[in-house]
CSV table of C-alpha atoms and ligand atoms in Angstrom, one decimal:
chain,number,residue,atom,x,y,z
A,1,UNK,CA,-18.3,46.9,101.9
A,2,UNK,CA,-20.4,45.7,104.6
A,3,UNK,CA,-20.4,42.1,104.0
A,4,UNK,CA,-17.2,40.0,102.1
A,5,UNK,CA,-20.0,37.3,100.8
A,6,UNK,CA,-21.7,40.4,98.9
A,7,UNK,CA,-18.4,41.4,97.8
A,8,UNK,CA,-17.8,38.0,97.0
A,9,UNK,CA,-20.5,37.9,94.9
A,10,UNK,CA,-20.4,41.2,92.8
A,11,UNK,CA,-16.7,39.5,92.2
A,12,UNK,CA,-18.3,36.5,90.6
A,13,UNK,CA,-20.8,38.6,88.8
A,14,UNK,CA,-18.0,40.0,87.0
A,15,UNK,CA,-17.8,36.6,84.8
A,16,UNK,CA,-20.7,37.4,82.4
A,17,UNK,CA,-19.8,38.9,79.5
A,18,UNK,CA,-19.8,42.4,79.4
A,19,UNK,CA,-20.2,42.8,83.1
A,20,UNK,CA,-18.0,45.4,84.8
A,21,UNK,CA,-17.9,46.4,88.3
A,22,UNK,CA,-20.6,48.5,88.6
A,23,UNK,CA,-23.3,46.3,87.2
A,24,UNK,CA,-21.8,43.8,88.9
A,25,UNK,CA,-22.9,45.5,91.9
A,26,UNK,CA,-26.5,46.7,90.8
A,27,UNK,CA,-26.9,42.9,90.1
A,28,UNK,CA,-26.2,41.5,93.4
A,29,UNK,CA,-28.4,44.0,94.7
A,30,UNK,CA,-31.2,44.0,92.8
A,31,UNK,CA,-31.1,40.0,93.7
A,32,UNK,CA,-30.6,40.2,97.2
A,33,UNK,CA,-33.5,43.4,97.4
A,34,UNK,CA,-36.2,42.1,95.1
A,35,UNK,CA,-35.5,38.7,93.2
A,36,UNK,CA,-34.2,36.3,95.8
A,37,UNK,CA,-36.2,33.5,94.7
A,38,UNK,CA,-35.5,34.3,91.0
A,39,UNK,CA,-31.4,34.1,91.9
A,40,UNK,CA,-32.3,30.8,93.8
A,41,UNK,CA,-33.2,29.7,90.2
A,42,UNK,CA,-30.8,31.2,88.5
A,43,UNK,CA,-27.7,29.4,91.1
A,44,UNK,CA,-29.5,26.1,90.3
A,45,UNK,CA,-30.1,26.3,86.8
A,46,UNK,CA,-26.1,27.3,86.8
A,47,UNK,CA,-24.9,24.2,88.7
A,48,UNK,CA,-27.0,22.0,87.2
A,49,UNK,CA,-26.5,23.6,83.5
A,50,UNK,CA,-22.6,23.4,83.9
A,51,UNK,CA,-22.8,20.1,85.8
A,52,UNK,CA,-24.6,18.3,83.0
A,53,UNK,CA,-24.6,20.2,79.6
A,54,UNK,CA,-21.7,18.5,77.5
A,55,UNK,CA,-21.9,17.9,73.8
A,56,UNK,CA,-24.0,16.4,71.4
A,57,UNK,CA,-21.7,13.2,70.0
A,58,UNK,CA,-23.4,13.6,66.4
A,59,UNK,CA,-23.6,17.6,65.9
A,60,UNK,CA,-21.4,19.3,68.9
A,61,UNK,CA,-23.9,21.1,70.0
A,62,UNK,CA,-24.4,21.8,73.6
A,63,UNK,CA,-26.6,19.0,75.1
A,64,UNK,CA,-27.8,17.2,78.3
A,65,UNK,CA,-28.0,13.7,76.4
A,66,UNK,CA,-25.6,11.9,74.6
A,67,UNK,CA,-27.6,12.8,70.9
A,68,UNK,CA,-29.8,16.5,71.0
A,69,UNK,CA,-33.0,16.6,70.2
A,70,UNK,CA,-32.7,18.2,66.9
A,71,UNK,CA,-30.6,15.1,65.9
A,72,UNK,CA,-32.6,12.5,67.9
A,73,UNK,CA,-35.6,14.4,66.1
A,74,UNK,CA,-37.4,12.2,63.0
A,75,UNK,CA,-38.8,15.5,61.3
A,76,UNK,CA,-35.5,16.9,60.4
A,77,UNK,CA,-33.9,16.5,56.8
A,78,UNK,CA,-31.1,14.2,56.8
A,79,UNK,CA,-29.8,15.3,53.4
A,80,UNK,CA,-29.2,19.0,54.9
A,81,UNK,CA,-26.2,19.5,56.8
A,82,UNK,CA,-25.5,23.0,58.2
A,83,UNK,CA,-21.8,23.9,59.8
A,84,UNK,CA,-21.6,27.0,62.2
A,85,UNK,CA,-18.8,28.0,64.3
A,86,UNK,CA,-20.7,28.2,67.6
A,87,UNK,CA,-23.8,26.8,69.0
A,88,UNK,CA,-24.9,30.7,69.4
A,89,UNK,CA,-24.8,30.9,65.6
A,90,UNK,CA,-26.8,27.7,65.1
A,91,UNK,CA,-29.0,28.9,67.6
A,92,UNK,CA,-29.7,32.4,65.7
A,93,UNK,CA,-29.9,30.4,62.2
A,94,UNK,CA,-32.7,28.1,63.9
A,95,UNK,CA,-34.7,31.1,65.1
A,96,UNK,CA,-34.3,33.0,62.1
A,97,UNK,CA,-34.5,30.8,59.2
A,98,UNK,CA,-37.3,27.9,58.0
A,99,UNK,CA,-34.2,25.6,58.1
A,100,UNK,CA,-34.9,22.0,58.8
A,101,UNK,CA,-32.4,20.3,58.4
A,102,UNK,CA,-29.4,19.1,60.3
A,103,UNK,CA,-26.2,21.1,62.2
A,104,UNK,CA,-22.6,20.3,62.7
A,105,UNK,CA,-21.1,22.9,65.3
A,106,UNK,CA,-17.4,23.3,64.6
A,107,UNK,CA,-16.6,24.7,68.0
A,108,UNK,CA,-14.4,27.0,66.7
A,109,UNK,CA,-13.1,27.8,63.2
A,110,UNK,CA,-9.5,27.2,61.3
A,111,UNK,CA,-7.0,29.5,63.1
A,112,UNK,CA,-3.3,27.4,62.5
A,113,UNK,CA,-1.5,30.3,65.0
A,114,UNK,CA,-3.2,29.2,68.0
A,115,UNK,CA,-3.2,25.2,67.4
A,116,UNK,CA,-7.0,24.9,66.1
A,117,UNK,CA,-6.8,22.8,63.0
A,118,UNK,CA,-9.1,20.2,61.5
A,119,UNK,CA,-9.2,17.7,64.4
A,120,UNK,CA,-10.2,20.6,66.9
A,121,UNK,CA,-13.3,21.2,64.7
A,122,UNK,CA,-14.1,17.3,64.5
A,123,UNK,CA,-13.3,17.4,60.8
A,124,UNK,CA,-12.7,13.3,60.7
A,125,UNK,CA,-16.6,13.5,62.5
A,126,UNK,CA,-17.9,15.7,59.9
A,127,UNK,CA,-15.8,13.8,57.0
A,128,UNK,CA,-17.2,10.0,58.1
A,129,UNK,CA,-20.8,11.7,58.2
A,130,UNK,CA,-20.1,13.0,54.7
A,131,UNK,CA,-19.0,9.7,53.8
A,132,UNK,CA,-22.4,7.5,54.3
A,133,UNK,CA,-24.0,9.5,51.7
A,134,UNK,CA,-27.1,10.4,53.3
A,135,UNK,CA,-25.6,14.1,53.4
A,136,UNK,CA,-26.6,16.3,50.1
A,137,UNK,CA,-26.3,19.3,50.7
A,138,UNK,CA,-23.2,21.0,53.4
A,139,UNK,CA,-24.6,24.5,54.2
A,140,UNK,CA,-21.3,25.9,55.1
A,141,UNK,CA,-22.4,28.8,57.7
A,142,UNK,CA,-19.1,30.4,58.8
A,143,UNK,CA,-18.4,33.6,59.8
A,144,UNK,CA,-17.5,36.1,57.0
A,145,UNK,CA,-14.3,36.9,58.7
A,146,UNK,CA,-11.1,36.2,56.9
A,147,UNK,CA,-10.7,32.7,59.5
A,148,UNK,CA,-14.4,31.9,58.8
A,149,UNK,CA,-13.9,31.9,54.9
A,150,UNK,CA,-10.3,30.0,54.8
A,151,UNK,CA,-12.4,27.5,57.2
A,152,UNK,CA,-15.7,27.9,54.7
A,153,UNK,CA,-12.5,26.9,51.9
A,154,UNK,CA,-11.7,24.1,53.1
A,155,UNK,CA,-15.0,22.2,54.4
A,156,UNK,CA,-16.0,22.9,50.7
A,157,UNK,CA,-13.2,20.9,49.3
A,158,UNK,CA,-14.2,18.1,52.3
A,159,UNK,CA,-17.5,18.3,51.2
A,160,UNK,CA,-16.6,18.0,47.1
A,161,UNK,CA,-14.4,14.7,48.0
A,162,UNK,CA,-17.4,13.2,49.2
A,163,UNK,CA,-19.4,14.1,46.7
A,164,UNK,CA,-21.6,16.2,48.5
A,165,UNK,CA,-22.8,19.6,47.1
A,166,UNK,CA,-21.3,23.0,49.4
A,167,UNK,CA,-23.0,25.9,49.5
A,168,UNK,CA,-22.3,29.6,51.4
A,169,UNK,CA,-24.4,31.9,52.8
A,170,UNK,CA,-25.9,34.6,50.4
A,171,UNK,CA,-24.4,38.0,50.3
A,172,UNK,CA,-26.2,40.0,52.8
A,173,UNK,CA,-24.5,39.2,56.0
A,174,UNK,CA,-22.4,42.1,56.6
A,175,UNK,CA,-18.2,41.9,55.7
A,176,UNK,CA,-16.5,41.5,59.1
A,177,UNK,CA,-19.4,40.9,60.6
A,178,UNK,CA,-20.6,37.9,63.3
A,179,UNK,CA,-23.0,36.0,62.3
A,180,UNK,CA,-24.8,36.7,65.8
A,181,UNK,CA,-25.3,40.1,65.8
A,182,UNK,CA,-27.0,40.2,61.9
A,183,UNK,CA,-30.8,41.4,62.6
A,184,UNK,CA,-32.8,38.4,61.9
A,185,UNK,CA,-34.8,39.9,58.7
A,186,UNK,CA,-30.8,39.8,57.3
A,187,UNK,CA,-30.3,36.3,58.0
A,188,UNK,CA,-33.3,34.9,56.8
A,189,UNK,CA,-32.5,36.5,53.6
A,190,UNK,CA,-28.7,35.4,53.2
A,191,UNK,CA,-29.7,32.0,54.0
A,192,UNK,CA,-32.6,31.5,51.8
A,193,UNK,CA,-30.5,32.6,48.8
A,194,UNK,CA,-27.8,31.0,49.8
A,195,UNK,CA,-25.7,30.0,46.5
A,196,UNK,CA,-23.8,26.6,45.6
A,197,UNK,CA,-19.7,27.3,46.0
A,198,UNK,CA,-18.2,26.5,42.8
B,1,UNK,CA,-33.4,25.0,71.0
B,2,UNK,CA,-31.1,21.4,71.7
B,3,UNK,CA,-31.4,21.4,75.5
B,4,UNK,CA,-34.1,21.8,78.0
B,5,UNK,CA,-31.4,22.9,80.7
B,6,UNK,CA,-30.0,25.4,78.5
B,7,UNK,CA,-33.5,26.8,77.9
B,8,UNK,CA,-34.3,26.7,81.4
B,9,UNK,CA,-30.8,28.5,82.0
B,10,UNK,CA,-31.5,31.6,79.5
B,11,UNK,CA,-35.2,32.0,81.1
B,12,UNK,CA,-33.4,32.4,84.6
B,13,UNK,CA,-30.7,34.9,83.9
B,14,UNK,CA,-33.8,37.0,82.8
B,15,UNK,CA,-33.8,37.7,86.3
B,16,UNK,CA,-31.0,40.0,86.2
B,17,UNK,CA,-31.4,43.7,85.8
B,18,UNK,CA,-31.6,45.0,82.4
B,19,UNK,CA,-30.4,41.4,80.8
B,20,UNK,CA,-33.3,40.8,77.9
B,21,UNK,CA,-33.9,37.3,75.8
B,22,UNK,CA,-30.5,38.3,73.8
B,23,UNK,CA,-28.3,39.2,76.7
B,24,UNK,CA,-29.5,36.0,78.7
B,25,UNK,CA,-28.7,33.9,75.7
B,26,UNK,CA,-25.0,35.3,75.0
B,27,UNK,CA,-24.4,34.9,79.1
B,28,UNK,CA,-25.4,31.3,79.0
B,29,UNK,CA,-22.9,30.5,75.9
B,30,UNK,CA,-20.2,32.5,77.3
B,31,UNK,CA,-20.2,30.8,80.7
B,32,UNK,CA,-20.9,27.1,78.8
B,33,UNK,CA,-18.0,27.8,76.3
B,34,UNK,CA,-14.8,29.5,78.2
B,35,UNK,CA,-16.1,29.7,82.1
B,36,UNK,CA,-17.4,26.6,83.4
B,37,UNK,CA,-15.4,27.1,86.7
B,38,UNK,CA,-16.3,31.0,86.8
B,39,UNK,CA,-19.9,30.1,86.5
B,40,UNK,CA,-20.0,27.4,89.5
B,41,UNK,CA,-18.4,30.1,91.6
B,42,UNK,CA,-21.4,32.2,90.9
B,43,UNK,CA,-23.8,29.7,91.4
B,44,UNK,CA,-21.9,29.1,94.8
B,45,UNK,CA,-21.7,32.7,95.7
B,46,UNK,CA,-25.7,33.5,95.0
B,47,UNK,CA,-26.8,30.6,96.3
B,48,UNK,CA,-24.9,31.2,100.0
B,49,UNK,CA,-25.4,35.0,99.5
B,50,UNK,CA,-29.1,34.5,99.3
B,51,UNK,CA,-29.1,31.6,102.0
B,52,UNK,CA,-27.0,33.6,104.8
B,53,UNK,CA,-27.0,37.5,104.1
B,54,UNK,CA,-29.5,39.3,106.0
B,55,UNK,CA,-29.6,43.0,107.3
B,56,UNK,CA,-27.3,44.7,109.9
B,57,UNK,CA,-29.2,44.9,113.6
B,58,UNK,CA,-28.2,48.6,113.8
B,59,UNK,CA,-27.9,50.0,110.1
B,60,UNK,CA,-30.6,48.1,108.0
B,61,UNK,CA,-27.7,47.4,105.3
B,62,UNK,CA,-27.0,43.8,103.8
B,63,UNK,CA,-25.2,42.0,106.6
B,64,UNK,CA,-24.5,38.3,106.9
B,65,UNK,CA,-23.4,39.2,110.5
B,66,UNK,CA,-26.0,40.4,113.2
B,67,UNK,CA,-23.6,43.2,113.1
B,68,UNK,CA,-22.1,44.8,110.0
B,69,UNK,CA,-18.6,45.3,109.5
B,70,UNK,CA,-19.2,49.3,109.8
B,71,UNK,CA,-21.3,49.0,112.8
B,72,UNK,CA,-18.9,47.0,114.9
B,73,UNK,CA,-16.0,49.0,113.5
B,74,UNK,CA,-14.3,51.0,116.0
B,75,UNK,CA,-12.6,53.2,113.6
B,76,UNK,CA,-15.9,55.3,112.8
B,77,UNK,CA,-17.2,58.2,114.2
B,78,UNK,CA,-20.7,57.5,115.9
B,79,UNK,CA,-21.4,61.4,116.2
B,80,UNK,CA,-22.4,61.6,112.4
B,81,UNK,CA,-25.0,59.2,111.0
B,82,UNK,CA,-26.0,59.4,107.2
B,83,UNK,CA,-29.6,58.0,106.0
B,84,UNK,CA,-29.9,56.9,102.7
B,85,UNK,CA,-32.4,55.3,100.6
B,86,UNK,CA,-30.5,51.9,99.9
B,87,UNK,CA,-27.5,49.5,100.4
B,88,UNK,CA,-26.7,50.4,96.1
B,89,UNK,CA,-26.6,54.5,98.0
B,90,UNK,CA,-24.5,53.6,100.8
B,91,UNK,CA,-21.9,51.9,98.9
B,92,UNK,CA,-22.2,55.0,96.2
B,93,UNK,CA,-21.5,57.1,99.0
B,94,UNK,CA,-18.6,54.7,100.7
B,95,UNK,CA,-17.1,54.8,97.5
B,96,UNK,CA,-16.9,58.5,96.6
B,97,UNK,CA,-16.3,60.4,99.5
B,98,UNK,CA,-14.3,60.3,102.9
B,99,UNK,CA,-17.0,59.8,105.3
B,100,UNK,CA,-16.1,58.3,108.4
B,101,UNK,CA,-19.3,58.5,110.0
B,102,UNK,CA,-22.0,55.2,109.9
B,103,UNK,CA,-25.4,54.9,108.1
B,104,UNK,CA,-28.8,54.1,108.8
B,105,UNK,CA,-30.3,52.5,105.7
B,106,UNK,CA,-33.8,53.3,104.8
B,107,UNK,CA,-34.0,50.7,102.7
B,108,UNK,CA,-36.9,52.8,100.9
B,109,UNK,CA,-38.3,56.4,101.4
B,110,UNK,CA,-41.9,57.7,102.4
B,111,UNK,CA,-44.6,56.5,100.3
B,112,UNK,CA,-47.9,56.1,101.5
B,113,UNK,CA,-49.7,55.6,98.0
B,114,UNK,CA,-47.3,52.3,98.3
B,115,UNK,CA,-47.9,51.8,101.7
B,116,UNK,CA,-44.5,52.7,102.9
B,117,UNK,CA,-44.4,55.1,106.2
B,118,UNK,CA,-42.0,55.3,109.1
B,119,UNK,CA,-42.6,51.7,110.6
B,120,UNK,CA,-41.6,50.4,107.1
B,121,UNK,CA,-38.7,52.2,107.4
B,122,UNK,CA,-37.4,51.3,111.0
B,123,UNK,CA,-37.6,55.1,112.0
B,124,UNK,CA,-38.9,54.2,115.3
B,125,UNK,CA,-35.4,52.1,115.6
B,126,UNK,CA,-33.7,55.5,114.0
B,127,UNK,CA,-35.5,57.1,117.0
B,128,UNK,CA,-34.2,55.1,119.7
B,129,UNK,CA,-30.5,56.0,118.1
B,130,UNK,CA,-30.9,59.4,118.1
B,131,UNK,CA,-32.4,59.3,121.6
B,132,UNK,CA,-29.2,58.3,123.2
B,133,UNK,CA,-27.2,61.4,122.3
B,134,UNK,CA,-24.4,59.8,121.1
B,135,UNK,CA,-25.7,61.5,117.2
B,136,UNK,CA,-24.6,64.9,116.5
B,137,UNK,CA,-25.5,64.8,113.0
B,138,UNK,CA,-27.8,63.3,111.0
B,139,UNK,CA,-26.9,63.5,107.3
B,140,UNK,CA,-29.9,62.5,105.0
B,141,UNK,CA,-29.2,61.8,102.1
B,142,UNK,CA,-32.4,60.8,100.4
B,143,UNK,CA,-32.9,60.8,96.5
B,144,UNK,CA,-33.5,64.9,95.1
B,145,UNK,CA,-37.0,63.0,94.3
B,146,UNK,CA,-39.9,64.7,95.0
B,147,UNK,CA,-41.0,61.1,97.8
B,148,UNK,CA,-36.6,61.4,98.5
B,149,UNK,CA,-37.3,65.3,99.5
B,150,UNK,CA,-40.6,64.5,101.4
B,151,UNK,CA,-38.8,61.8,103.4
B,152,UNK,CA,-35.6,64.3,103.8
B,153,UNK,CA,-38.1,66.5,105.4
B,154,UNK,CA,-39.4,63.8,108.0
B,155,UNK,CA,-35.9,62.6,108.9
B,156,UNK,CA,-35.2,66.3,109.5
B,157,UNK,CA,-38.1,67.2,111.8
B,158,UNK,CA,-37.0,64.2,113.9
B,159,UNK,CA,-33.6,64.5,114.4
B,160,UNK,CA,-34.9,67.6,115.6
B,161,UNK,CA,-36.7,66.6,118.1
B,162,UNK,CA,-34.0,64.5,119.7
B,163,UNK,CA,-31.8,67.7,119.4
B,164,UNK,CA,-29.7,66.5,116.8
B,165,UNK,CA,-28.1,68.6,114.0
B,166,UNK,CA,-30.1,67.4,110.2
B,167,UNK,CA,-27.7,68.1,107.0
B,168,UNK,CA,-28.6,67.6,103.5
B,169,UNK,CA,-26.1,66.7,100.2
B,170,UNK,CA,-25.4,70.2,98.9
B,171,UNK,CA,-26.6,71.3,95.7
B,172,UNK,CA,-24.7,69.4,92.4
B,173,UNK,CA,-27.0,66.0,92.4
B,174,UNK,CA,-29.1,67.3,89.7
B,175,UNK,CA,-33.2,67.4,90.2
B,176,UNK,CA,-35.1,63.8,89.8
B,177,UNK,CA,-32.0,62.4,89.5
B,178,UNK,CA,-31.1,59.1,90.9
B,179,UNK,CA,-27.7,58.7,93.4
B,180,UNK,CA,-26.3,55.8,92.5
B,181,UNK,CA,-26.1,57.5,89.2
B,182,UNK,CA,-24.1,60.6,89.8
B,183,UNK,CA,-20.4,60.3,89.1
B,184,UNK,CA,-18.2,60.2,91.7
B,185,UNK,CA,-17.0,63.6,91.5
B,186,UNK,CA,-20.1,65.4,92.1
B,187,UNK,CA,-21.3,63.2,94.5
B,188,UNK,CA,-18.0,63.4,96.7
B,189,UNK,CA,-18.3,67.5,96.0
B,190,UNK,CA,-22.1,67.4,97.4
B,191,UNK,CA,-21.1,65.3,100.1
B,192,UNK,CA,-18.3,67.5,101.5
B,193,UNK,CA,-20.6,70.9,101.1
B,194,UNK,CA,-23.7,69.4,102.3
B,195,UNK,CA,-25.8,72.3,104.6
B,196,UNK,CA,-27.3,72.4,107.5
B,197,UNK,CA,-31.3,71.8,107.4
B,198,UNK,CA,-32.6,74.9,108.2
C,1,ZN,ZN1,-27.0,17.1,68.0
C,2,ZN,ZN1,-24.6,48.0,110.1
């Protein structure tokens, strides 16, 4: 290599997901040759991005202020309440579906083996918002994996000790599947006819 | 979408080869979620790669030196000097074969619709090189393109005019194919039987 800072940099490249060697290499070049200003941006956005993005203290969701804008926002429906594992699958529900009403992002789902239990997901959060009655509805939006549905289990029964109605996804989404990679056509479906857990 | 940053983020990854709305999107979760610290060392590493590397004085390649570490190395043979199209070449070319000799990076190849000719290619610097005798061989090693062969046969009539021996990659990189492409194997195989131009 010609220069250690290049090397240096198809090394941190190699970061992104599914970014090997090679395109780790055809990425610092193409920067350096033809998009210097772009990867001015994109070093910026980065340090900025990781500096100030934390969490949203009512839904979890990634966010620059202390409540997101979909919470902060007076044209959502209180009295829906969706929970997804990641901000990712909130982010492909928002895109894909006419949902309007309100998220709670888990960060994670259930998993007892590698220490992630209720107070990991902010479970007390979500419980004490379930509480005030303002919530109807708890769109439970897990992942149909065999973690997603023992986690879907459980914030049912949260949801039923509050009074508040669960429901799951409609068939549709794929067994085994992650909820981010379901073509959006797919997901609009499942979630439309979604059904009430009994 | 919950945060401005984050939107901004996604929009600049776009800058990266071959990473569309979806990829930029999973890259800006993935470093958010599990690799805040990986992600500031590629903030760090574009922006100073951006700020200090430049090109080599004597090869044309990406060089935060004046000098590149090849150039100034005094382990390399100065009688053989191989001309490629890009830095992405060179490295291929570092990479998969044993050639000791030092480069002379294009950074481009002839193309007058485009408004490239030799002064956009620092030929009259390649010139000057071969003028001082020190050259026995210039290996081009242009793209098998049909602008790659036309610019093979310029570097050829000009090495011979400064009485220096013009080689060409053997037969094996297949027709209007692309270098940095080829696996190693043939490349290294096309290096080592490359032929005198005629
Ligand atoms: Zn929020
Ligand atoms: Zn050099």
């Amino acid at each position: 290599m010609t220069s250690p800072l290049l090397e240096q940099l198809i090394e941190a490249f190699r970061v992104l997901p599914g970014v090997g060697q090679k395109t780790a290499q055809r990425m610092a070049y193409h920067v350096l040759e033809r998009e210097r200003d772009g990867g001015r941006r994109l070093a910026d956005a980065l340090a900025e991005s990781i500096e100030r993005i934390g969490h949203c203290a009512r839904c979890r969701d990634f966010s620059e202020t202390e409540t997101c804008a979909t919470c902060a926002s007076a044209s959502r429906d209180v009295q829906q309440l969706c929970a997804v594992e990641s901000p990712a699958d909130r982010l492909v529900i928002e895109q894909a579906t006419g949902y309007r009403g309100l998220y709670f992002v888990l960060q994670g789902r259930l998993s007892p083996l590698d220490g992630i239990g209720p107070r990991e997901l902010g479970l007390e959060q979500l419980a004490t918002r379930l509480a005030t009655g303002e919530v109807q509805e708890l769109i439970i939006a897990t992942n149909p994996t065999v973690e997603g549905e023992a986690t879907a289990h459980y914030l049912a029964q949260l949801a039923r000790n509050h009074g508040v109605r669960p429901s799951r996804l409609a068939h549709g989404v794929p067994l085994g599947g992650e909820l981010e990679y379901v073509d959006r056509g797919t997901l609009s479906h499942a979630f439309g006819s979604r059904s009430e857990m009994p």
